[in-house]
Each structure stands twice: as structure tokens, then as C-alpha cells.
PDB file of C-alpha atoms in Angstrom:
ATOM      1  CA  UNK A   1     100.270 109.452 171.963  1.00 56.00           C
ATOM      2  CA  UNK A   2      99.409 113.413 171.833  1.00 65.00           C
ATOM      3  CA  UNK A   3      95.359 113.920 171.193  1.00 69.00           C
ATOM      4  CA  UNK A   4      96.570 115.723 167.514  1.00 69.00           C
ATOM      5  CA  UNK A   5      97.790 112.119 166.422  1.00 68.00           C
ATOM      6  CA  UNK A   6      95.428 109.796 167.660  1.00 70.00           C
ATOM      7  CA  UNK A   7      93.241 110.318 164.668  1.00 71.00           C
ATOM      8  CA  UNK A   8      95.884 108.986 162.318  1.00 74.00           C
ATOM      9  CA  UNK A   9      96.451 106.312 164.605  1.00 76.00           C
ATOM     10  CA  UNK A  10      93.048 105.041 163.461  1.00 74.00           C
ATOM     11  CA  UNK A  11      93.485 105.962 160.167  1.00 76.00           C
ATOM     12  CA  UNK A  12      97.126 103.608 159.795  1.00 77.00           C
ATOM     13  CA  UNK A  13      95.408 101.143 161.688  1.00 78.00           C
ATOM     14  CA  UNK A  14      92.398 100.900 158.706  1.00 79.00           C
ATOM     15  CA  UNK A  15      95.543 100.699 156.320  1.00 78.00           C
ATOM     16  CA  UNK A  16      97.037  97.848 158.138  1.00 79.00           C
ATOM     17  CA  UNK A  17      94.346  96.042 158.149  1.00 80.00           C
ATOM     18  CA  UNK A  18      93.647  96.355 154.480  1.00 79.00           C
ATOM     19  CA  UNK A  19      96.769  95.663 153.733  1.00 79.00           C
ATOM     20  CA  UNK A  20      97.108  92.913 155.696  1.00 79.00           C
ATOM     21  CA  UNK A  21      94.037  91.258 153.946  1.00 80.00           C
ATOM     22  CA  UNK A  22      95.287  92.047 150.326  1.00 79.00           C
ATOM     23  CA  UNK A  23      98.604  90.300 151.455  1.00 77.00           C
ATOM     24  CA  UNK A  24      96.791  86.871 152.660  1.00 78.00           C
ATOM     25  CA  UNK A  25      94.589  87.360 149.277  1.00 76.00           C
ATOM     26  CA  UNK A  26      97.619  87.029 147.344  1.00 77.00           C
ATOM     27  CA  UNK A  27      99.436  84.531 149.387  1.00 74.00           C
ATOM     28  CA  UNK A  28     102.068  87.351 149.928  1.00 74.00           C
ATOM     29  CA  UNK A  29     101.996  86.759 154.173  1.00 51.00           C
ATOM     30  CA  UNK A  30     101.714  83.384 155.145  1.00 47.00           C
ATOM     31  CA  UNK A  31      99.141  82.463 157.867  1.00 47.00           C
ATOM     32  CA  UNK A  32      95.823  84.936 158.340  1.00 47.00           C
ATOM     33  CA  UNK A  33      96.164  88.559 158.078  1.00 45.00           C
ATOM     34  CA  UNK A  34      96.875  89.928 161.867  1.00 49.00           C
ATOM     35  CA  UNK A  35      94.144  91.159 163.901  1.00 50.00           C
ATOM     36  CA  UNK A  36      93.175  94.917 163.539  1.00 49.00           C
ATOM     37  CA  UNK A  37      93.616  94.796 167.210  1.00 51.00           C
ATOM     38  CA  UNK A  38      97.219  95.515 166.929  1.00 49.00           C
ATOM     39  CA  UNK A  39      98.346  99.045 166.777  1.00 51.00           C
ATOM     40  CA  UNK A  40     100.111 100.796 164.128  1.00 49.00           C
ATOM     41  CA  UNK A  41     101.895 103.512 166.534  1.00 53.00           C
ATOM     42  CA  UNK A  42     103.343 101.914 169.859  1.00 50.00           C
ATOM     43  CA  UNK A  43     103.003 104.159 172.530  1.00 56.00           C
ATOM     44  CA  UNK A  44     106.497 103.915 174.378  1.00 50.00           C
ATOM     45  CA  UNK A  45     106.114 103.659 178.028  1.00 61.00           C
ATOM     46  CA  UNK A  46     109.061 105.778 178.032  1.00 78.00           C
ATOM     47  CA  UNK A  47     109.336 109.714 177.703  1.00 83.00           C
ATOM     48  CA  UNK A  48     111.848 110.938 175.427  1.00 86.00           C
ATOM     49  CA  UNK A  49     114.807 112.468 177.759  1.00 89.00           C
ATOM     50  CA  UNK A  50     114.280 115.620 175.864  1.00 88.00           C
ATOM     51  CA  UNK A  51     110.481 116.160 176.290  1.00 90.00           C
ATOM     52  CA  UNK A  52     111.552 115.371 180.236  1.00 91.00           C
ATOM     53  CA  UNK A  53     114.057 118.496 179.714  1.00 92.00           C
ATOM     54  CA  UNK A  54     111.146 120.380 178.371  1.00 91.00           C
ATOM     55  CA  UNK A  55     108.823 119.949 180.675  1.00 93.00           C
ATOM     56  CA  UNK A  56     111.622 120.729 183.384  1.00 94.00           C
ATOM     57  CA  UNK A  57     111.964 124.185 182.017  1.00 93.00           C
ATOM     58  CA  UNK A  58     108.595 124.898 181.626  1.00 93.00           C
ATOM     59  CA  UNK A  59     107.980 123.965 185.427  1.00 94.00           C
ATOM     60  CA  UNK A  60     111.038 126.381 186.450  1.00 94.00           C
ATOM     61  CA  UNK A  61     110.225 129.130 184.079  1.00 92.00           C
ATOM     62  CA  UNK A  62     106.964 129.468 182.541  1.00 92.00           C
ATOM     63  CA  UNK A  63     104.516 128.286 185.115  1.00 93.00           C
ATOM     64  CA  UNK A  64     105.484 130.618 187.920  1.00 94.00           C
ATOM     65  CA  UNK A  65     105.410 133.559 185.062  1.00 92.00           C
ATOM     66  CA  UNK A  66     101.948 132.455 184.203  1.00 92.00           C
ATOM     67  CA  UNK A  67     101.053 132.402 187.737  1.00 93.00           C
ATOM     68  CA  UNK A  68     102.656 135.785 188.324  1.00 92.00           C
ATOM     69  CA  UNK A  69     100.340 136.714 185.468  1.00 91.00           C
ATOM     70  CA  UNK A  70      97.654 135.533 187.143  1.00 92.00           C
ATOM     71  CA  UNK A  71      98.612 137.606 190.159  1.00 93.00           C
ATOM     72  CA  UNK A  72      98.179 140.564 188.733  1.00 90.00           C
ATOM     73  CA  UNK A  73      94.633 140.294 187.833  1.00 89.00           C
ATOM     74  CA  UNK A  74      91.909 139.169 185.630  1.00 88.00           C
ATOM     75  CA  UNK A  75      93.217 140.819 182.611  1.00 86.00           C
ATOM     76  CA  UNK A  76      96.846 139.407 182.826  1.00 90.00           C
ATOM     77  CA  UNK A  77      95.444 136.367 183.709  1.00 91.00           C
ATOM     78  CA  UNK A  78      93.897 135.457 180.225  1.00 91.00           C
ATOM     79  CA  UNK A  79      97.413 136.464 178.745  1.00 91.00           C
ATOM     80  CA  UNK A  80      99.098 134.312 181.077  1.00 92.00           C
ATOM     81  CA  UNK A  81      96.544 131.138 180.498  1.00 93.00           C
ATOM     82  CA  UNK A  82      97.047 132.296 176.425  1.00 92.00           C
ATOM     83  CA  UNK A  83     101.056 132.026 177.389  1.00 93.00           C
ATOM     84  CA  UNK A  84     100.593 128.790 178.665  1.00 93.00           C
ATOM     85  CA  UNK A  85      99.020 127.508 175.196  1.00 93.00           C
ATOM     86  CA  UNK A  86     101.995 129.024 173.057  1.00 92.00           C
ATOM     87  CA  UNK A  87     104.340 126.571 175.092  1.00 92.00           C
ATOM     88  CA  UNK A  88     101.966 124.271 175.241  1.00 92.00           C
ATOM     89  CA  UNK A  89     101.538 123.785 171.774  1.00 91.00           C
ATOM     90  CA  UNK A  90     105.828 124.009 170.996  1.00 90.00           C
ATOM     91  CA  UNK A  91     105.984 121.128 173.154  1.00 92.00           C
ATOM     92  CA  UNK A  92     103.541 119.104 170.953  1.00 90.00           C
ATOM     93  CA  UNK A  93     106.356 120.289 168.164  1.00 88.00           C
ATOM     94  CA  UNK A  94     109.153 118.848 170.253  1.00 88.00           C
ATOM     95  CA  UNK A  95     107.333 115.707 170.749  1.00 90.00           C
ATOM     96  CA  UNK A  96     106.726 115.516 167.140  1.00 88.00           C
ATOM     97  CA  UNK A  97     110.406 116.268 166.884  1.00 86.00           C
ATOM     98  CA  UNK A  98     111.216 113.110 169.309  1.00 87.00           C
ATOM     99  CA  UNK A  99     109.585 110.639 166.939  1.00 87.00           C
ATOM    100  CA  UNK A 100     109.792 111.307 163.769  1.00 86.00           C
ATOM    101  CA  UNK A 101     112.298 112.403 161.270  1.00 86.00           C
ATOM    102  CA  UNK A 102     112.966 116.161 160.504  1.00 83.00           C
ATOM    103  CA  UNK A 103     110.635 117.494 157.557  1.00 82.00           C
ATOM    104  CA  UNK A 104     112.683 118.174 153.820  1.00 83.00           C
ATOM    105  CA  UNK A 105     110.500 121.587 154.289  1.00 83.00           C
ATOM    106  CA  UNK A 106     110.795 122.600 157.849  1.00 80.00           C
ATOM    107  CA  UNK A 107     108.382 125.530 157.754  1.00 79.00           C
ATOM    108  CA  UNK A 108     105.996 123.921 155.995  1.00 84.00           C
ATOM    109  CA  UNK A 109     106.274 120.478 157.602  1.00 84.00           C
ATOM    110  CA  UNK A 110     105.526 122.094 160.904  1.00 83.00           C
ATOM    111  CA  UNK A 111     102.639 125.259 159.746  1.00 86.00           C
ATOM    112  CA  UNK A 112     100.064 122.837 160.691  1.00 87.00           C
ATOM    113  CA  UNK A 113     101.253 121.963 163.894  1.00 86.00           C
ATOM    114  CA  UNK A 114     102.222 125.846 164.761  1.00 86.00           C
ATOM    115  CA  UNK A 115      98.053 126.861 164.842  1.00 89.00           C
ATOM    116  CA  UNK A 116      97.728 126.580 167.972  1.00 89.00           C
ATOM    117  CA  UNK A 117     100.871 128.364 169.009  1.00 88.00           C
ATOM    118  CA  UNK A 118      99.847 131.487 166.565  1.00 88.00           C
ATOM    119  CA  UNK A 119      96.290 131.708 167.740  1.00 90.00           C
ATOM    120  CA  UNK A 120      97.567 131.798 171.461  1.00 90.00           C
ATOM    121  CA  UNK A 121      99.803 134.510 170.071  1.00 89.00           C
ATOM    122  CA  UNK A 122      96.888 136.554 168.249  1.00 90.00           C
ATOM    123  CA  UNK A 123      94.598 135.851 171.163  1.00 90.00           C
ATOM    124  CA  UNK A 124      97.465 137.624 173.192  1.00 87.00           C
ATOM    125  CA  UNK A 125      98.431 140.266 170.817  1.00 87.00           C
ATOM    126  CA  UNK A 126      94.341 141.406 170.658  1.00 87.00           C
ATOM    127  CA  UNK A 127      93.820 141.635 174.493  1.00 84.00           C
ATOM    128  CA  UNK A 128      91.937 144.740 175.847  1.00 84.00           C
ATOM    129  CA  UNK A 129      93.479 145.494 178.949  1.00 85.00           C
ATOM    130  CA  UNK A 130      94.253 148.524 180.726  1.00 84.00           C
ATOM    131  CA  UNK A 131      96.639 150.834 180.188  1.00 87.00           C
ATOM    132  CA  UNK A 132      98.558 150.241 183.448  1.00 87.00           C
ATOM    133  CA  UNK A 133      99.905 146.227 181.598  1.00 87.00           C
ATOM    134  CA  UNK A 134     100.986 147.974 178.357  1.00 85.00           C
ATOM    135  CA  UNK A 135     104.815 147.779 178.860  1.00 89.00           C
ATOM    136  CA  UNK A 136     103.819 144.553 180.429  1.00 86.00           C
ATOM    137  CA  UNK A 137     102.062 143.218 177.183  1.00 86.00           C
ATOM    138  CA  UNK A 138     105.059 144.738 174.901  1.00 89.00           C
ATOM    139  CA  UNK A 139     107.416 142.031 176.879  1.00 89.00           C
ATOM    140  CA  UNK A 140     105.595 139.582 176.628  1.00 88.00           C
ATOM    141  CA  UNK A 141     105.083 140.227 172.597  1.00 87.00           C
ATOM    142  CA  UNK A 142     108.822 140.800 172.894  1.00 88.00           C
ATOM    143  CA  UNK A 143     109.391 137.347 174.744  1.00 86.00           C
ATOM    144  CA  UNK A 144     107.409 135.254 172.587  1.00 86.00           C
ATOM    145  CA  UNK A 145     109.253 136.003 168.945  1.00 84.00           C
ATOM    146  CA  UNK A 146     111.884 133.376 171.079  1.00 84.00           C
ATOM    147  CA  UNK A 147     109.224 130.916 169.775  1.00 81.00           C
ATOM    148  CA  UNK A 148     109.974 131.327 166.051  1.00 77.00           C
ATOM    149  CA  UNK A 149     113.183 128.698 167.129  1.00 75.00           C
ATOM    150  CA  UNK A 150     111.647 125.879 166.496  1.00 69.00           C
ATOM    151  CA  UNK A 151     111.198 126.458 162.653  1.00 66.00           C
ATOM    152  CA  UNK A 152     114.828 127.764 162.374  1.00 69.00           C
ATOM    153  CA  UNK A 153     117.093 125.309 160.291  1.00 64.00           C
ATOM    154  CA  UNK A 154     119.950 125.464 161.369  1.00 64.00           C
ATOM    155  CA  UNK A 155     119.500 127.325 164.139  1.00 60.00           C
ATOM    156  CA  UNK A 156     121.464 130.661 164.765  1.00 61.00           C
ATOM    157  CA  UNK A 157     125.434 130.582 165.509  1.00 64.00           C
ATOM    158  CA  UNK A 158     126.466 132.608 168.401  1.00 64.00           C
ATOM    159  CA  UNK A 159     127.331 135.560 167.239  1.00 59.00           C
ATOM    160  CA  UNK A 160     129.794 137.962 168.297  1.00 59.00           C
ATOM    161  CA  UNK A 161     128.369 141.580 169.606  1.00 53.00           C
ATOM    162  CA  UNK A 162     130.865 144.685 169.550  1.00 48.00           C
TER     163      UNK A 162
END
């Protein structure tokens, strides 16, 4: 389970166990209410396939950018490390996306979960650095608007470019 949902882990656990005792109060479940011992999110052993295809493509593309980054100097390197966070924090969204059920409100469903992704983004978009990385910095501004795909419902249809 992701450190973001942990805390309601605890807090559907409490519920459980309330409602569990309310239940043997009424003589609704038969035998004594379980034990609060018992979870009320299973953590699969298992990683979804598509959080394995993620993490593929992050290992292939965005860690030897952010190392490239890095490369370059101490300047770049903050926007690379601030890089890092924006995917980072869209693959807590596709995890999200692997367990549970897509939101009736996409944009708003997801808004809290995207704070971390736009303060990367402001964090990168407010760098000081010299002069020499600003086409560098307008690429990477550039690159990261691919982000905004994982609020898009439906997603884009190819189009068809004269």
C-alpha cells in the first residue's frame, strides 16, 4: 500500500471494527465481532502488470534523463530530482488507477492526488538557473504538459495532420 493511503487504511480499519461490534450488538453477525487485527485493504503480493509497465518506462526513459540532468550540473540537477517527483507522483495516480474504479468526476477525483505532481512542476517552472539551460528548461516545460494525460477522459484520438 502507497504511504498516501495508509492513513485510511487505519481509518476503515476503526470502521470495521465498529461495525463489527454494532453487528454482534444486534445479533446481525453470528459469533464475536472479528478482531481489529484484520485489515480492511489487502495488500496484494502481486504488482499490477501495468504499474510493472510503468515502472519499465520510467527505468528506460526518465531515469537516464534525470541523470543526464544531473550531468550537467548543480542547477539542472534540482530540475532533474523535481522531474523525478512529477513521475513519481503520476505513478501513485496509476496505482490508484489499478485498484480502484474510475472517478464519475475525473478531474476532480484525481486534484488531490495531482499536488505533488504540480508542485514538482512549479518548483521546476521557478528555478533560477543560468542563462546557458534556458532552451533546456523551455523543453522540459514543453515535455511535461504530456502529464496532463492522465486527467484526460477519453483520451485523445489520433488525429490526422496535413
Amino acid at each position: 500500500m502507497s504511504k498516501q493511503l495508509q492513513p485510511l487504511g487505519s481509518v476503515l480499519d476503526g470502521v470495521l471494527e465498529r461495525l463489527s461490534i454494532i453487528e454482534a450488538k444486534l445479533g446481525i453477525s453470528p459469533g464475536a465481532a472479528p478482531s481489529a487485527a484484520t485489515p480492511a485493504i489487502v495488500e496484494d503480493e502481486e504488482i499490477s502488470p501495468r504499474l510493472v509497465a510503468y515502472d519499465e518506462h520510467i527505468q528506460r526513459t526518465i531515469v537516464p534523463f534525470t541523470d543526464s540532468c544531473a550531468a550537467l550540473g548543480p542547477e539542472m540537477e534540482s530540475v532533474g530530482k523535481n522531474i523525478g517527483e512529477v513521475w513519481d507522483a503520476v505513478r501513485g495516480i496509476v496505482e490508484l488507477g489499478t485498484k480502484y474504479k474510475k472517478p464519475a468526476d475525473v478531474p476532480t477525483g484525481l486534484q488531490p492526488h495531482l499536488k505533488t505532481c504540480q508542485d514538482a512542476m512549479a518548483k521546476i517552472r521557478s528555478a533560477r538557473i543560468d542563462r546557458k539551460f534556458d532552451w533546456h528548461l523551455k523543453a522540459i516545460m514543453e515535455m511535461l504538459t504530456c502529464v496532463s494525460w492522465v486527467v484526460m477522459s477519453p483520451p485523445p484520438s489520433p488525429a490526422n495532420f496535413v
